[in-house]
mmCIF file of C-alpha atoms in Angstrom:
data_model
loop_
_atom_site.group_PDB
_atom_site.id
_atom_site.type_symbol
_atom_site.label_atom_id
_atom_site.label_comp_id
_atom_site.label_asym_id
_atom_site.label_seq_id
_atom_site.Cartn_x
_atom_site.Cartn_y
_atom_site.Cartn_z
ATOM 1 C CA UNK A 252 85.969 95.833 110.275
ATOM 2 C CA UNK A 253 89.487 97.199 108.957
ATOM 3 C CA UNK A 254 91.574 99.337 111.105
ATOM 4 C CA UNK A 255 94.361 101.529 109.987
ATOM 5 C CA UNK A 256 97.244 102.834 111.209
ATOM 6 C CA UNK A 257 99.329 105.917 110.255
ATOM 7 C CA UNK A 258 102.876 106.151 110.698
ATOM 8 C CA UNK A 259 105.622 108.513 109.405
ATOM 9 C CA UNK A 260 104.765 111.670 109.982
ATOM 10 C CA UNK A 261 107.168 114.551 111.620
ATOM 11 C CA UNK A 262 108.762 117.852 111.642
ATOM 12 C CA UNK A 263 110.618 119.032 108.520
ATOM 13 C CA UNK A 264 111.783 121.782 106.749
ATOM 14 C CA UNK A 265 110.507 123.035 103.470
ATOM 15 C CA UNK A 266 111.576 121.692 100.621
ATOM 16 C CA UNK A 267 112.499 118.673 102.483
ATOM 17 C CA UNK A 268 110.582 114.651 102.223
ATOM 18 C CA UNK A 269 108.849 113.343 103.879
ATOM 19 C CA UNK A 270 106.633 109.266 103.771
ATOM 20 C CA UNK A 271 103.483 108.386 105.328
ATOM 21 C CA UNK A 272 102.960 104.577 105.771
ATOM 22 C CA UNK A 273 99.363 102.908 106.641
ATOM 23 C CA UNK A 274 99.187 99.633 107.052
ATOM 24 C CA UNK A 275 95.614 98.119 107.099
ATOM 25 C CA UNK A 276 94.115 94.708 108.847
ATOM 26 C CA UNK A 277 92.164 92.454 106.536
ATOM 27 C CA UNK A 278 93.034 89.289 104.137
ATOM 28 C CA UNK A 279 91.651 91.195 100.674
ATOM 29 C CA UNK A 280 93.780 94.276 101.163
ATOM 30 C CA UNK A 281 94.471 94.243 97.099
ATOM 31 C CA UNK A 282 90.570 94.834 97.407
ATOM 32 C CA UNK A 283 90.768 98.096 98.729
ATOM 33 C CA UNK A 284 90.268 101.476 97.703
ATOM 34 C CA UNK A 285 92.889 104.068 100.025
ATOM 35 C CA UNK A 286 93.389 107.531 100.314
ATOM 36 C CA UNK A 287 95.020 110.212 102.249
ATOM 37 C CA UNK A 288 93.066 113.576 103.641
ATOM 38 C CA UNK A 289 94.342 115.530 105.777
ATOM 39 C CA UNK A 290 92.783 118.391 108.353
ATOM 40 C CA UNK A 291 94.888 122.030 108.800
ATOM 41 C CA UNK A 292 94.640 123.267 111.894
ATOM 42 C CA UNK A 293 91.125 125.376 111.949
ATOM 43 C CA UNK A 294 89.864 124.405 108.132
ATOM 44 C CA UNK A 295 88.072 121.104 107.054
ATOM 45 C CA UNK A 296 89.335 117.749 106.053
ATOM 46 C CA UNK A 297 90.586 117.885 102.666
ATOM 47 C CA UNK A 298 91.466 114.788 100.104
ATOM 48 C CA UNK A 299 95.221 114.635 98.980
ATOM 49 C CA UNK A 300 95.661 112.087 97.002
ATOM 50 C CA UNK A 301 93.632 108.442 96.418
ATOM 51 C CA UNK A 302 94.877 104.510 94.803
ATOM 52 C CA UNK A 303 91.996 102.623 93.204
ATOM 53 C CA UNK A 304 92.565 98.479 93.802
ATOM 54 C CA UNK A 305 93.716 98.533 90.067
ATOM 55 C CA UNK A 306 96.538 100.554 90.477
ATOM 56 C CA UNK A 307 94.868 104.118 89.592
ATOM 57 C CA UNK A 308 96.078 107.100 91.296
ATOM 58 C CA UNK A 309 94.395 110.511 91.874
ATOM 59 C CA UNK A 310 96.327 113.843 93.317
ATOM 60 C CA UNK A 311 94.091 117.170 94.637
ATOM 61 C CA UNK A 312 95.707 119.781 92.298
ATOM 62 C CA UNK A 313 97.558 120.819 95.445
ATOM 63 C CA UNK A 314 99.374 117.955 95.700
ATOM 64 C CA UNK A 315 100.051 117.205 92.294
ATOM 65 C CA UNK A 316 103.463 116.215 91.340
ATOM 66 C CA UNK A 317 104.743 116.704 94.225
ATOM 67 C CA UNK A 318 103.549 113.782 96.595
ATOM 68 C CA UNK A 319 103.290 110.090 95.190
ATOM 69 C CA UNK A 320 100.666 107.362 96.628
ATOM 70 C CA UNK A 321 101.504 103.959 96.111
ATOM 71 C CA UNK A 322 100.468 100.114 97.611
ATOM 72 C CA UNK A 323 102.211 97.491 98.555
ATOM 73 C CA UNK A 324 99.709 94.773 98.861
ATOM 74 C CA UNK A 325 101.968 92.045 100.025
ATOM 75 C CA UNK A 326 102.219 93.451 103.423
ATOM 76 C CA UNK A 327 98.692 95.265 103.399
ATOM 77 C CA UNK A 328 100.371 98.645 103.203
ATOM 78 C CA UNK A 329 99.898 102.211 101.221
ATOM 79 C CA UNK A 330 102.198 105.019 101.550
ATOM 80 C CA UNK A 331 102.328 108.579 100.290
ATOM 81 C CA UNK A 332 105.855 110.330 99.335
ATOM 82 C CA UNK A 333 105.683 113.510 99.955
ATOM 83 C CA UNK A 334 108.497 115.716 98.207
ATOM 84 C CA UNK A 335 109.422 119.351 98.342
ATOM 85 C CA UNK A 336 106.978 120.044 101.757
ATOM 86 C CA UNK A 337 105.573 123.596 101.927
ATOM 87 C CA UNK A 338 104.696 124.855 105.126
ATOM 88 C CA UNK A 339 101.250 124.878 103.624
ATOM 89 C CA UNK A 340 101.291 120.948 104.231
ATOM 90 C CA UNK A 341 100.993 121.473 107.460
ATOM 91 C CA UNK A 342 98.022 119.275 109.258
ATOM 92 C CA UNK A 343 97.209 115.708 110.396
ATOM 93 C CA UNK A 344 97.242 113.040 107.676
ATOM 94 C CA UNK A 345 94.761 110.472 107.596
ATOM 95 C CA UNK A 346 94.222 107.136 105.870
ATOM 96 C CA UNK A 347 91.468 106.155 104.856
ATOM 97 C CA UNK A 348 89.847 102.796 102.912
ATOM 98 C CA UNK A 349 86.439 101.261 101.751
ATOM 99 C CA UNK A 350 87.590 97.670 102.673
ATOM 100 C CA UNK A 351 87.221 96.695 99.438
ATOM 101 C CA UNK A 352 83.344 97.671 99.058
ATOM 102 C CA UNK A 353 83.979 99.047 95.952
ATOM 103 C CA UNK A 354 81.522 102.028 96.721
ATOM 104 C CA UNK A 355 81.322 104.227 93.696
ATOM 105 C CA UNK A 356 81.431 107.896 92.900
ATOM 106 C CA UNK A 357 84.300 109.875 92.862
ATOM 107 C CA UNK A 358 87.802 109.240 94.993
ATOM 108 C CA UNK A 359 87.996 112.553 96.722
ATOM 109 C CA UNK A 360 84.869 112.350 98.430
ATOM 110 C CA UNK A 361 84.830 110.906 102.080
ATOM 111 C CA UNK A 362 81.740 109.418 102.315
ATOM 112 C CA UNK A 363 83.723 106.919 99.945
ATOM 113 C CA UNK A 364 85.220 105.531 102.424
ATOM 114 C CA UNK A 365 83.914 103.840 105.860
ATOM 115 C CA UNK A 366 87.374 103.572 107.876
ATOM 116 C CA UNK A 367 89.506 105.428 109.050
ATOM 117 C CA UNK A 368 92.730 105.942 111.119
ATOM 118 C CA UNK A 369 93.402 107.722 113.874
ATOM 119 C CA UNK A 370 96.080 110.557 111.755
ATOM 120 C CA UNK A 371 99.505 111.383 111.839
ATOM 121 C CA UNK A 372 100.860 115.238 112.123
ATOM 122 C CA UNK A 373 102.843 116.560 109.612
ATOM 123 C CA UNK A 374 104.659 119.983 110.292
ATOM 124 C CA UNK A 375 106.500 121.935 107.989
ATOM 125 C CA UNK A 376 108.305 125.004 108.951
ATOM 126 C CA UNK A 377 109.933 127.609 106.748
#
């Protein structure tokens, strides 16, 4: 069992930064697969951006040079920068991981992954 836990999140102004930390339990953290999704208020989950155990990084296109996911596997943690926020970035972030199962198939999709946390909000105004 891995749990996760979101921290970071906040009210900014666009155009403004913004980084979300997780930090996740487990001894073979450098294992792991994370990603961050996050849920607008009223429309689905969506995938934002994903880090592969290697080191490889995927963006959705709406994200895309604008937010940056790293790891820092020494003390079991991921974040995502998020740069010039658009009000559009609105929602709850989530982290997510599959504790190192190495489940295949492609990084945006959810099933992917088999824990979550719990989400932190994210509010941009304009």
């Amino acid at each position: 069992q891995v749990q996760l836990v979101e921290s970071g999140g906040g009210s900014e102004q666009a155009g403004d930064s913004l980084r979300l930390s997780c930090v996740a339990s487990g001894r073979t953290f450098s294992r792991y697969a994370m990603a961050w999704f996050r849920q607008a208020p009223g429309k689905d989950r969506e995938f934002v951006a994903a880090i592969g155990w290697a080191g490889s990084t995927y963006y959705a296109d709406s994200v895309e040079g604008r937010f940056t996911i790293s790891r820092d596997n020494a003390n079991n943690t991921v974040h995502l920068q998020m740069n010039t926020l658009k009000p559009e970035d609105t929602a709850v972030y989530f982290c997510a991981t599959d504790g190192g199962q190495r489940v295949g198939g492609s990084y945006a999709r959810e099933g992917r992954y088999d824990y979550w946390g719990q989400g932190t909000l994210v509010t941009v105004s304009s």
